[in-house]
Amino acid sequence: MAVRRFSRRSMLMSAAALAALPSVAQASPRKPAPIALQMWSLHEQAEQDLMGTLARVAEIGFVAIESYELCGHSPKSVKSRLRELGLGLCSSHAPFPSGAEAKAILDQYAELGAKTLVWSLEPEEFTSVDAIRRGADRINEAVANAAAYGMRIGYHNHFAEFRNRFNGCSAYQILLGELDRSVVIELDTYWAQAGGVDPKTVAASLGKRLEYIHIKDGPATGMDDYMVPYGQGVIDVDGVVQANRAVRWNIVEMDRSHYEMYGLLRSCYDYLVGRGLATGKRPVS
């Protein structure tokens, strides 16, 4: 497999060069991408009643879900339930299919009907350039394994990718330089901001490689944050949604919150669809 190795030249890409990219990404008006829900937002509810939880997600108006766990149900039964509810499956969060578990992971998600599997590296895999390269090798192995099933691999960030820097370059830039170019990007805009960068600039810099964004709001301080309705935290929600017109899916995710979760997710839907930032199945007046 041909892998684009990370070069010193790409490491030294200046902040000014990155900042110049948003105007290119927004050169023409973009059609709003559809709205999906990352099911981690409702993992506690799903563990009790996945099929009923999916029905409530459909009622809110989401076009699709990004699956997280099947909560003891067979992939076939979940696929059937999604079809019954008119919910799409935009992607699935699943461990990278590499090593001894690769076949089992791919068989399960092939039966579910997933076309893109998205996962992350661990924080300790961003403590050195060598560690990043080892993590990238694992992802690239997953790319080859998934291709045999007609699937793609995507990468989802947290914040160590942006906080950790080597020779003036973020760990995220190093990782992207090591990954096979077929790896699609799912930018968690909240964790990017928690990592100390402007998620709008990062989103714009990723060009057509960026297909998914995770959207949440809150204080953007760390993994124990409690999420709040859009517009009540520090995230420029409108800005991150409009930063890159190549995005194919706007994915709502609320990791945890003091707000009742279904009400919070409905407010997120109303915010994005009501402002014309995303398309959904339920009109918002």
XYZ file of N, CA, C and O in Angstrom, residues 20-206:
748
model
N -5.271 31.041 5.496
C -5.684 31.519 4.182
C -6.658 30.566 3.506
O -7.308 30.926 2.535
N -6.802 29.349 4.056
C -7.605 28.347 3.368
C -9.122 28.524 3.504
O -9.850 28.122 2.613
N -9.669 29.077 4.585
C -11.118 29.178 4.669
C -11.760 29.892 3.490
O -12.843 29.508 3.056
N -11.142 30.936 2.960
C -11.749 31.649 1.847
C -11.845 30.768 0.614
O -12.761 30.898 -0.188
N -10.899 29.818 0.470
C -10.969 28.880 -0.643
C -12.115 27.906 -0.427
O -12.889 27.603 -1.316
N -12.208 27.383 0.816
C -13.234 26.392 1.111
C -14.633 26.969 0.966
O -15.584 26.251 0.693
N -14.791 28.279 1.144
C -16.104 28.898 1.074
C -16.247 29.764 -0.184
O -16.981 30.736 -0.210
N -15.591 29.364 -1.235
C -15.577 30.172 -2.448
C -16.964 30.313 -3.065
O -17.258 31.282 -3.737
N -17.833 29.330 -2.839
C -19.194 29.408 -3.364
C -20.157 28.917 -2.296
O -19.757 28.193 -1.384
N -21.446 29.300 -2.374
C -22.411 28.887 -1.357
C -22.500 27.372 -1.276
O -22.436 26.679 -2.288
N -22.663 26.854 -0.074
C -22.759 25.420 0.109
C -24.179 25.018 0.437
O -24.894 25.738 1.133
N -24.579 23.888 -0.065
C -25.860 23.324 0.317
C -25.701 22.698 1.687
O -24.748 21.946 1.925
N -26.603 22.975 2.623
C -26.438 22.420 3.966
C -26.381 20.897 3.934
O -27.143 20.236 3.229
N -25.464 20.340 4.694
C -25.356 18.886 4.813
C -26.458 18.364 5.727
O -26.969 19.089 6.583
N -26.851 17.117 5.564
C -27.885 16.543 6.439
C -27.399 16.370 7.868
O -26.191 16.333 8.129
N -28.339 16.241 8.770
C -28.052 16.152 10.192
C -28.170 14.702 10.659
O -29.126 14.001 10.335
N -27.178 14.260 11.408
C -27.165 12.914 11.970
C -26.885 13.006 13.467
O -26.490 14.057 13.981
N -27.093 11.895 14.158
C -26.837 11.835 15.597
C -25.805 10.766 15.900
O -25.944 9.620 15.461
N -24.769 11.122 16.647
C -23.840 10.138 17.191
C -24.512 9.501 18.406
O -24.856 10.167 19.380
N -24.701 8.179 18.329
C -25.520 7.488 19.325
C -24.880 7.411 20.708
O -25.560 7.053 21.679
N -23.597 7.769 20.834
C -23.031 7.853 22.180
C -23.833 8.819 23.043
O -23.936 8.640 24.262
N -24.418 9.827 22.414
C -25.215 10.811 23.148
C -26.318 10.143 23.969
O -26.720 10.663 25.011
N -26.809 9.014 23.492
C -27.918 8.306 24.141
C -27.499 6.898 24.553
O -28.323 5.984 24.581
N -26.231 6.717 24.899
C -25.779 5.350 25.186
C -26.459 4.758 26.411
O -26.735 3.551 26.449
N -26.772 5.572 27.415
C -27.447 5.039 28.595
C -28.866 4.597 28.254
O -29.326 3.524 28.680
N -29.560 5.400 27.455
C -30.916 5.042 27.040
C -30.900 3.817 26.125
O -31.761 2.931 26.237
N -29.910 3.763 25.230
C -29.822 2.651 24.290
C -29.533 1.334 24.994
O -30.011 0.271 24.573
N -28.749 1.384 26.059
C -28.462 0.165 26.806
C -29.728 -0.423 27.419
O -29.850 -1.641 27.578
N -30.688 0.425 27.726
C -31.961 -0.034 28.278
C -32.934 -0.461 27.191
O -33.653 -1.453 27.348
N -32.955 0.268 26.070
C -33.932 -0.005 25.007
C -33.445 0.636 23.710
O -33.857 1.738 23.359
N -32.575 -0.054 23.004
C -32.004 0.507 21.785
C -33.077 0.778 20.740
O -33.088 1.846 20.122
N -33.983 -0.165 20.523
C -34.967 -0.010 19.459
C -35.914 1.161 19.741
O -36.272 1.922 18.835
N -36.304 1.325 20.999
C -37.140 2.458 21.359
C -36.386 3.771 21.265
O -36.953 4.799 20.860
N -35.120 3.753 21.622
C -34.288 4.949 21.513
C -34.171 5.389 20.058
O -34.271 6.591 19.748
N -33.975 4.451 19.160
C -33.890 4.781 17.733
C -35.184 5.420 17.238
O -35.151 6.350 16.419
N -36.317 4.951 17.748
C -37.600 5.535 17.353
C -37.677 6.998 17.777
O -38.177 7.854 17.022
N -37.190 7.336 18.958
C -37.222 8.720 19.417
C -36.257 9.592 18.625
O -36.532 10.767 18.378
N -35.125 9.022 18.205
C -34.189 9.754 17.350
C -34.848 10.099 16.026
O -34.742 11.226 15.523
N -35.560 9.133 15.450
C -36.262 9.372 14.183
C -37.345 10.426 14.359
O -37.543 11.277 13.481
N -38.021 10.404 15.495
C -39.105 11.368 15.741
C -38.581 12.796 15.820
O -39.243 13.740 15.370
N -37.397 12.962 16.357
C -36.810 14.312 16.416
C -36.591 14.856 15.011
O -36.734 16.057 14.774
N -36.255 13.980 14.067
C -36.080 14.421 12.691
C -34.714 14.134 12.092
O -34.448 14.517 10.948
N -33.834 13.468 12.845
C -32.505 13.166 12.325
C -32.597 12.308 11.066
O -33.431 11.406 10.969
N -31.734 12.604 10.123
C -31.717 11.873 8.856
C -31.054 10.515 9.022
O -31.441 9.536 8.368
N -30.053 10.448 9.892
C -29.266 9.225 10.045
C -28.653 9.187 11.434
O -28.698 10.174 12.189
N -28.083 8.037 11.748
C -27.297 7.920 12.969
C -25.869 7.534 12.612
O -25.597 7.001 11.535
N -24.972 7.826 13.539
C -23.649 7.239 13.535
C -23.659 6.268 14.702
O -23.759 6.679 15.864
N -23.635 4.976 14.407
C -23.802 3.976 15.461
C -22.591 3.947 16.377
O -21.471 4.301 15.983
N -22.829 3.492 17.608
C -21.742 3.318 18.564
C -21.676 1.865 19.024
O -20.708 1.173 18.757
N -22.703 1.377 19.704
C -22.770 -0.027 20.097
C -24.156 -0.557 19.750
O -25.121 0.203 19.629
N -24.247 -1.870 19.617
C -25.524 -2.492 19.250
C -26.267 -3.019 20.470
O -27.385 -3.535 20.332
N -25.672 -2.884 21.644
C -26.357 -3.161 22.906
C -26.998 -4.547 22.940
O -28.146 -4.719 23.396
N -26.274 -5.536 22.455
C -26.743 -6.908 22.511
C -27.622 -7.339 21.359
O -27.994 -8.519 21.269
N -27.981 -6.435 20.473
C -28.812 -6.775 19.314
C -27.932 -7.237 18.153
O -26.760 -6.843 18.037
N -28.495 -8.040 17.288
C -27.751 -8.473 16.117
C -27.668 -7.337 15.109
O -28.564 -6.481 15.048
N -26.598 -7.283 14.328
C -26.520 -6.252 13.287
C -27.714 -6.291 12.348
O -28.223 -5.242 11.928
N -28.176 -7.490 12.028
C -29.313 -7.627 11.113
C -30.567 -6.986 11.684
O -31.306 -6.295 10.971
N -30.820 -7.169 12.984
C -32.033 -6.603 13.588
C -31.946 -5.085 13.675
O -32.950 -4.386 13.489
N -30.762 -4.554 13.955
C -30.609 -3.103 14.010
C -30.757 -2.501 12.620
O -31.421 -1.465 12.445
N -30.190 -3.144 11.628
C -30.330 -2.674 10.247
C -31.796 -2.646 9.847
O -32.273 -1.688 9.225
N -32.534 -3.677 10.226
C -33.964 -3.738 9.904
C -34.726 -2.618 10.601
O -35.621 -1.991 10.019
N -34.376 -2.343 11.863
C -35.052 -1.283 12.615
C -34.779 0.081 11.992
O -35.692 0.919 11.885
N -33.544 0.329 11.577
C -33.220 1.594 10.924
C -34.043 1.768 9.648
O -34.575 2.853 9.376
N -34.143 0.702 8.884
C -34.922 0.765 7.644
C -36.396 1.050 7.951
O -37.040 1.864 7.286
N -36.921 0.397 8.960
C -38.321 0.591 9.360
C -38.589 2.037 9.757
O -39.662 2.599 9.453
N -37.627 2.673 10.424
C -37.784 4.039 10.911
C -37.391 5.094 9.881
O -37.580 6.288 10.111
N -36.829 4.666 8.768
C -36.373 5.619 7.764
C -35.118 6.349 8.172
O -34.857 7.471 7.699
N -34.314 5.725 9.019
C -33.050 6.311 9.465
C -31.900 5.725 8.658
O -31.804 4.509 8.489
N -31.022 6.587 8.180
C -29.831 6.119 7.505
C -28.722 5.804 8.504
O -28.832 6.093 9.700
N -27.666 5.200 7.998
C -26.471 4.925 8.792
C -25.316 5.632 8.091
O -24.766 5.145 7.117
N -24.963 6.809 8.590
C -23.942 7.588 7.891
C -22.545 7.028 8.120
O -21.670 7.176 7.260
N -22.340 6.367 9.254
C -21.040 5.801 9.608
C -21.215 5.053 10.917
O -22.260 5.138 11.570
N -20.180 4.334 11.312
C -20.203 3.608 12.585
C -18.899 3.835 13.327
O -17.818 3.750 12.729
N -19.008 4.116 14.621
C -17.811 4.140 15.450
C -17.509 2.706 15.845
O -18.311 2.039 16.502
N -16.345 2.222 15.418
C -15.930 0.847 15.690
C -14.418 0.813 15.723
O -13.766 1.554 14.983
N -13.832 -0.035 16.565
C -12.359 -0.107 16.621
C -11.760 -0.359 15.248
O -12.363 -1.021 14.400
N -10.568 0.179 15.042
C -9.890 -0.044 13.767
C -9.745 -1.546 13.517
O -9.236 -2.276 14.383
N -10.201 -2.038 12.382
C -10.104 -3.469 12.091
C -8.696 -3.873 11.675
O -8.384 -4.047 10.503
N -7.832 -3.997 12.681
C -6.458 -4.430 12.459
C -6.139 -5.501 13.494
O -6.833 -5.639 14.505
N -5.093 -6.267 13.246
C -4.732 -7.307 14.187
C -5.703 -8.472 14.177
O -6.476 -8.677 13.235
N -5.719 -9.219 15.284
C -6.478 -10.470 15.358
C -7.984 -10.261 15.301
O -8.734 -11.170 14.897
N -8.464 -9.100 15.699
C -9.909 -8.856 15.752
C -10.478 -8.290 14.460
O -11.686 -8.043 14.367
N -9.656 -8.084 13.466
C -10.094 -7.387 12.257
C -11.289 -8.060 11.595
O -12.289 -7.404 11.266
N -11.218 -9.359 11.389
C -12.287 -10.055 10.662
C -13.614 -9.981 11.417
O -14.669 -9.739 10.812
N -13.571 -10.177 12.729
C -14.803 -10.128 13.513
C -15.452 -8.751 13.440
O -16.683 -8.632 13.305
N -14.632 -7.701 13.532
C -15.167 -6.336 13.438
C -15.791 -6.105 12.072
O -16.927 -5.602 11.950
N -15.082 -6.471 11.026
C -15.570 -6.224 9.666
C -16.799 -7.052 9.343
O -17.732 -6.558 8.693
N -16.849 -8.287 9.805
C -18.032 -9.119 9.561
C -19.267 -8.507 10.221
O -20.352 -8.453 9.633
N -19.109 -8.031 11.460
C -20.238 -7.448 12.184
C -20.773 -6.204 11.477
O -21.985 -6.065 11.268
N -19.859 -5.320 11.092
C -20.322 -4.058 10.515
C -20.719 -4.179 9.050
O -21.516 -3.377 8.555
N -20.224 -5.196 8.392
C -20.723 -5.481 7.045
C -22.181 -5.910 7.124
O -23.012 -5.503 6.302
N -22.518 -6.718 8.119
C -23.906 -7.157 8.289
C -24.809 -5.987 8.663
O -25.979 -5.936 8.267
N -24.279 -5.031 9.398
C -25.056 -3.840 9.752
C -25.294 -2.953 8.542
O -26.266 -2.188 8.504
N -24.399 -3.034 7.564
C -24.513 -2.188 6.383
C -23.663 -0.951 6.441
O -23.846 -0.019 5.648
N -22.694 -0.917 7.353
C -21.815 0.248 7.476
C -20.847 0.315 6.303
O -20.317 -0.699 5.865
N -20.633 1.527 5.817
C -19.679 1.750 4.729
C -18.409 2.458 5.207
O -17.382 2.401 4.541
N -18.509 3.153 6.350
C -17.358 3.862 6.896
C -17.258 3.575 8.384
O -18.228 3.767 9.123
N -16.088 3.091 8.825
C -15.825 2.833 10.235
C -14.880 3.902 10.756
O -13.834 4.157 10.156
N -15.255 4.516 11.864
C -14.500 5.654 12.409
C -14.049 5.328 13.821
O -14.829 4.802 14.622
N -12.797 5.670 14.125
C -12.273 5.421 15.470
C -11.144 6.405 15.746
O -10.820 7.237 14.898
N -10.548 6.301 16.927
C -9.517 7.236 17.378
C -8.290 6.487 17.872
O -8.371 5.302 18.222
N -7.169 7.181 17.945
C -6.011 6.705 18.679
C -6.110 7.162 20.132
O -6.870 8.091 20.457
N -5.351 6.514 21.000
C -5.366 6.859 22.418
C -4.415 8.021 22.703
O -3.451 8.246 21.952
N -4.646 8.773 23.787
C -3.772 9.915 24.105
C -2.296 9.548 24.177
O -1.433 10.329 23.743
N -1.988 8.355 24.704
C -0.575 7.972 24.826
C 0.081 7.717 23.473
O 1.318 7.637 23.388
N -0.713 7.605 22.433
C -0.152 7.418 21.097
C 0.261 8.740 20.451
O 0.691 8.759 19.300
N 0.152 9.828 21.210
C 0.566 11.141 20.723
C 1.685 11.739 21.567
O 1.875 12.944 21.586
N 2.433 10.871 22.246
C 3.501 11.367 23.123
C 4.843 11.490 22.415
O 5.781 12.065 22.973
N 4.956 10.950 21.217
C 6.188 11.073 20.438
C 5.864 10.861 18.969
O 4.819 10.298 18.623
N 6.763 11.304 18.105
C 6.559 11.105 16.669
C 6.553 9.622 16.334
O 5.749 9.156 15.513
N 7.419 8.845 16.977
C 7.452 7.401 16.715
C 6.143 6.743 17.116
O 5.641 5.850 16.414
N 5.575 7.167 18.242
C 4.294 6.607 18.676
C 3.195 6.952 17.677
O 2.333 6.113 17.378
N 3.216 8.163 17.174
C 2.231 8.559 16.172
C 2.359 7.693 14.925
O 1.359 7.228 14.362
N 3.576 7.436 14.505
C 3.787 6.631 13.311
C 3.326 5.190 13.507
O 2.762 4.583 12.602
N 3.531 4.662 14.715
C 3.044 3.310 14.990
C 1.523 3.269 14.950
O 0.919 2.327 14.424
N 0.892 4.294 15.510
C -0.564 4.370 15.448
C -1.064 4.478 14.022
O -2.047 3.838 13.641
N -0.375 5.277 13.222
C -0.755 5.422 11.814
C -0.612 4.107 11.071
O -1.445 3.766 10.217
N 0.422 3.340 11.393
C 0.597 2.033 10.741
C -0.591 1.121 11.046
O -1.055 0.368 10.172
N -1.087 1.177 12.273
C -2.249 0.367 12.648
C -3.490 0.794 11.868
O -4.278 -0.048 11.415
N -3.651 2.091 11.709
C -4.790 2.587 10.938
C -4.666 2.188 9.473
O -5.642 1.764 8.836
N -3.480 2.306 8.929
C -3.274 1.953 7.526
C -3.492 0.461 7.280
O -3.973 0.064 6.214
N -3.161 -0.377 8.262
C -3.493 -1.800 8.164
C -5.006 -1.984 8.107
O -5.523 -2.793 7.330
N -5.717 -1.203 8.932
C -7.180 -1.267 8.931
C -7.750 -0.854 7.582
O -8.752 -1.413 7.114
N -7.131 0.134 6.937
C -7.581 0.578 5.615
C -7.556 -0.572 4.626
O -8.518 -0.813 3.882
N -6.448 -1.322 4.602
C -6.316 -2.443 3.670
C -7.329 -3.529 3.981
O -7.957 -4.100 3.072
N -7.524 -3.822 5.269
C -8.492 -4.850 5.650
C -9.917 -4.445 5.290
O -10.710 -5.257 4.795
N -10.251 -3.182 5.539
C -11.607 -2.701 5.257
C -11.887 -2.665 3.764
O -13.016 -2.915 3.326
N -10.880 -2.350 2.980
C -11.067 -2.250 1.529
C -11.552 -3.568 0.943
O -12.328 -3.587 -0.019
N -11.124 -4.675 1.526
C -11.555 -5.988 1.043
C -13.054 -6.206 1.255
O -13.656 -7.069 0.608
N -13.660 -5.429 2.150
C -15.093 -5.498 2.427
C -15.852 -4.347 1.761
O -17.043 -4.184 1.986
N -15.159 -3.543 0.993
C -15.792 -2.381 0.384
C -16.074 -1.272 1.375
O -16.947 -0.433 1.143
N -15.337 -1.240 2.482
C -15.530 -0.229 3.518
C -14.362 0.754 3.544
O -13.270 0.447 3.069
N -14.620 1.911 4.153
C -13.591 2.917 4.349
C -13.310 3.076 5.840
O -14.123 2.709 6.680
N -12.164 3.664 6.136
C -11.792 3.985 7.510
C -11.760 5.499 7.669
O -11.265 6.224 6.798
N -12.289 5.968 8.795
C -12.246 7.385 9.121
C -11.525 7.602 10.440
O -11.456 6.703 11.290
N -10.994 8.816 10.626
C -10.301 9.145 11.873
C -11.035 10.256 12.609
O -11.346 11.308 12.037
N -11.267 10.014 13.905
C -11.930 10.967 14.791
C -10.938 11.427 15.856
O -10.311 10.612 16.521
N -10.806 12.731 16.018
C -9.850 13.296 16.969
C -10.447 13.516 18.348
O -11.675 13.619 18.516
N -9.547 13.613 19.321
C -9.886 14.201 20.609
C -9.017 15.459 20.755
O -8.978 16.247 19.819
N -8.348 15.691 21.878
C -7.596 16.944 21.943
C -6.090 16.788 22.083
O -5.347 17.740 21.859
N -5.604 15.578 22.405
C -4.153 15.392 22.478
C -3.499 15.647 21.124
O -2.353 16.102 21.057
N -4.245 15.383 20.051
C -3.721 15.606 18.700
C -3.311 17.053 18.484
O -2.411 17.336 17.685
N -3.962 17.977 19.166
C -3.692 19.401 18.968
C -2.828 19.988 20.081
O -2.053 20.910 19.837
N -2.950 19.467 21.280
C -2.144 19.985 22.393
C -0.679 19.582 22.262
O 0.214 20.331 22.653
N -0.429 18.382 21.745
C 0.942 17.879 21.652
C 1.579 18.347 20.354
O 0.990 18.208 19.275
N 2.789 18.900 20.482
C 3.475 19.447 19.314
C 4.919 18.946 19.276
O 5.545 18.744 20.319
N 5.427 18.770 18.068
C 6.789 18.294 17.870
C 7.414 19.094 16.735
O 6.852 19.171 15.641
N 8.552 19.721 17.002
C 9.251 20.515 15.987
C 8.335 21.562 15.353
O 8.357 21.787 14.138
N 7.507 22.175 16.187
C 6.641 23.241 15.707
C 5.394 22.785 14.997
O 4.671 23.608 14.424
N 5.119 21.497 15.007
C 3.949 20.974 14.292
C 3.071 20.180 15.257
O 3.567 19.513 16.169
N 1.763 20.248 15.070
C 0.860 19.492 15.935
C 0.936 18.003 15.623
O 1.237 17.586 14.495
N 0.628 17.209 16.631
C 0.561 15.759 16.436
C -0.466 15.408 15.367
O -0.312 14.419 14.642
N -1.508 16.215 15.260
C -2.554 15.963 14.260
C -1.990 16.090 12.845
O -2.253 15.243 11.980
N -1.208 17.111 12.591
C -0.595 17.277 11.276
C 0.335 16.107 10.956
O 0.372 15.609 9.830
N 1.087 15.678 11.960
C 1.986 14.543 11.746
C 1.183 13.300 11.404
O 1.499 12.569 10.458
N 0.127 13.055 12.178
C -0.709 11.873 11.928
C -1.289 11.892 10.519
O -1.208 10.891 9.788
N -1.866 13.010 10.120
C -2.482 13.075 8.791
C -1.458 12.843 7.689
O -1.768 12.254 6.653
N -0.242 13.304 7.919
C 0.801 13.089 6.938
C 1.215 11.632 6.812
O 1.713 11.204 5.769
N 1.010 10.847 7.876
C 1.378 9.435 7.870
C 0.263 8.529 7.360
O 0.520 7.388 6.961
N -0.959 9.015 7.374
C -2.093 8.158 7.030
C -2.259 7.999 5.524
O -1.990 8.910 4.743
N -2.733 6.837 5.143
C -3.140 6.616 3.762
C -4.145 7.698 3.375
O -5.020 8.066 4.169
N -4.029 8.204 2.166
C -4.893 9.319 1.744
C -6.363 8.929 1.649
O -7.235 9.792 1.567
N -6.658 7.644 1.655
C -8.059 7.227 1.584
C -8.770 7.349 2.926
O -9.998 7.225 2.985
N -8.029 7.578 4.004
C -8.658 7.753 5.311
C -9.438 9.062 5.314
O -8.882 10.129 5.058
N -10.733 8.973 5.589
C -11.548 10.183 5.641
C -11.479 10.767 7.043
O -11.154 10.068 8.010
N -11.766 12.048 7.138
C -11.628 12.744 8.416
C -12.987 13.092 8.997
O -13.860 13.618 8.310
N -13.112 12.767 10.278
C -14.243 13.218 11.076
C -13.658 14.157 12.132
O -12.973 13.711 13.051
N -13.899 15.428 11.961
C -13.342 16.424 12.872
C -14.316 16.679 14.009
O -15.427 17.160 13.785
N -13.903 16.339 15.211
C -14.674 16.733 16.380
C -14.275 18.168 16.697
O -13.195 18.429 17.230
N -15.139 19.090 16.324
C -14.807 20.508 16.423
C -14.677 20.956 17.875
O -13.894 21.858 18.186
N -15.417 20.307 18.767
C -15.347 20.660 20.181
C -13.989 20.299 20.766
O -13.346 21.120 21.431
N -13.530 19.066 20.513
C -12.247 18.648 21.079
C -11.085 19.381 20.426
O -10.041 19.576 21.062
N -11.253 19.788 19.176
C -10.220 20.613 18.558
C -10.059 21.921 19.332
O -8.938 22.348 19.643
N -11.181 22.549 19.675
C -11.095 23.798 20.438
C -10.532 23.533 21.828
O -9.727 24.328 22.349
N -10.915 22.424 22.442
C -10.355 22.067 23.750
C -8.845 21.848 23.651
O -8.123 22.031 24.637
N -8.374 21.476 22.460
C -6.949 21.286 22.238
C -6.193 22.568 21.968
O -4.969 22.536 21.749
N -6.900 23.692 21.931
C -6.228 24.982 21.817
C -6.133 25.545 20.417
O -5.371 26.487 20.186
N -6.910 24.995 19.472
C -6.875 25.511 18.104
C -8.261 26.008 17.712
O -9.258 25.710 18.363
N -8.306 26.755 16.627
C -9.567 27.240 16.087
C -10.136 26.149 15.182
O -9.569 25.864 14.121
N -11.245 25.511 15.561
C -11.772 24.418 14.744
C -12.203 24.860 13.353
O -12.190 24.064 12.414
N -12.551 26.123 13.196
C -12.932 26.610 11.860
C -11.732 26.570 10.922
O -11.845 26.160 9.757
N -10.582 27.004 11.414
C -9.367 26.991 10.605
C -8.955 25.568 10.267
O -8.586 25.265 9.127
N -9.029 24.677 11.259
C -8.683 23.279 11.007
C -9.625 22.677 9.978
O -9.189 22.018 9.024
N -10.928 22.895 10.138
C -11.906 22.335 9.198
C -11.628 22.813 7.782
O -11.635 22.021 6.826
N -11.385 24.089 7.627
C -11.132 24.635 6.296
C -9.867 24.059 5.685
O -9.789 23.833 4.471
N -8.858 23.795 6.514
C -7.579 23.307 6.008
C -7.641 21.886 5.487
O -6.762 21.453 4.740
N -8.679 21.136 5.856
C -8.751 19.714 5.515
C -9.332 19.451 4.130
O -9.280 18.309 3.646
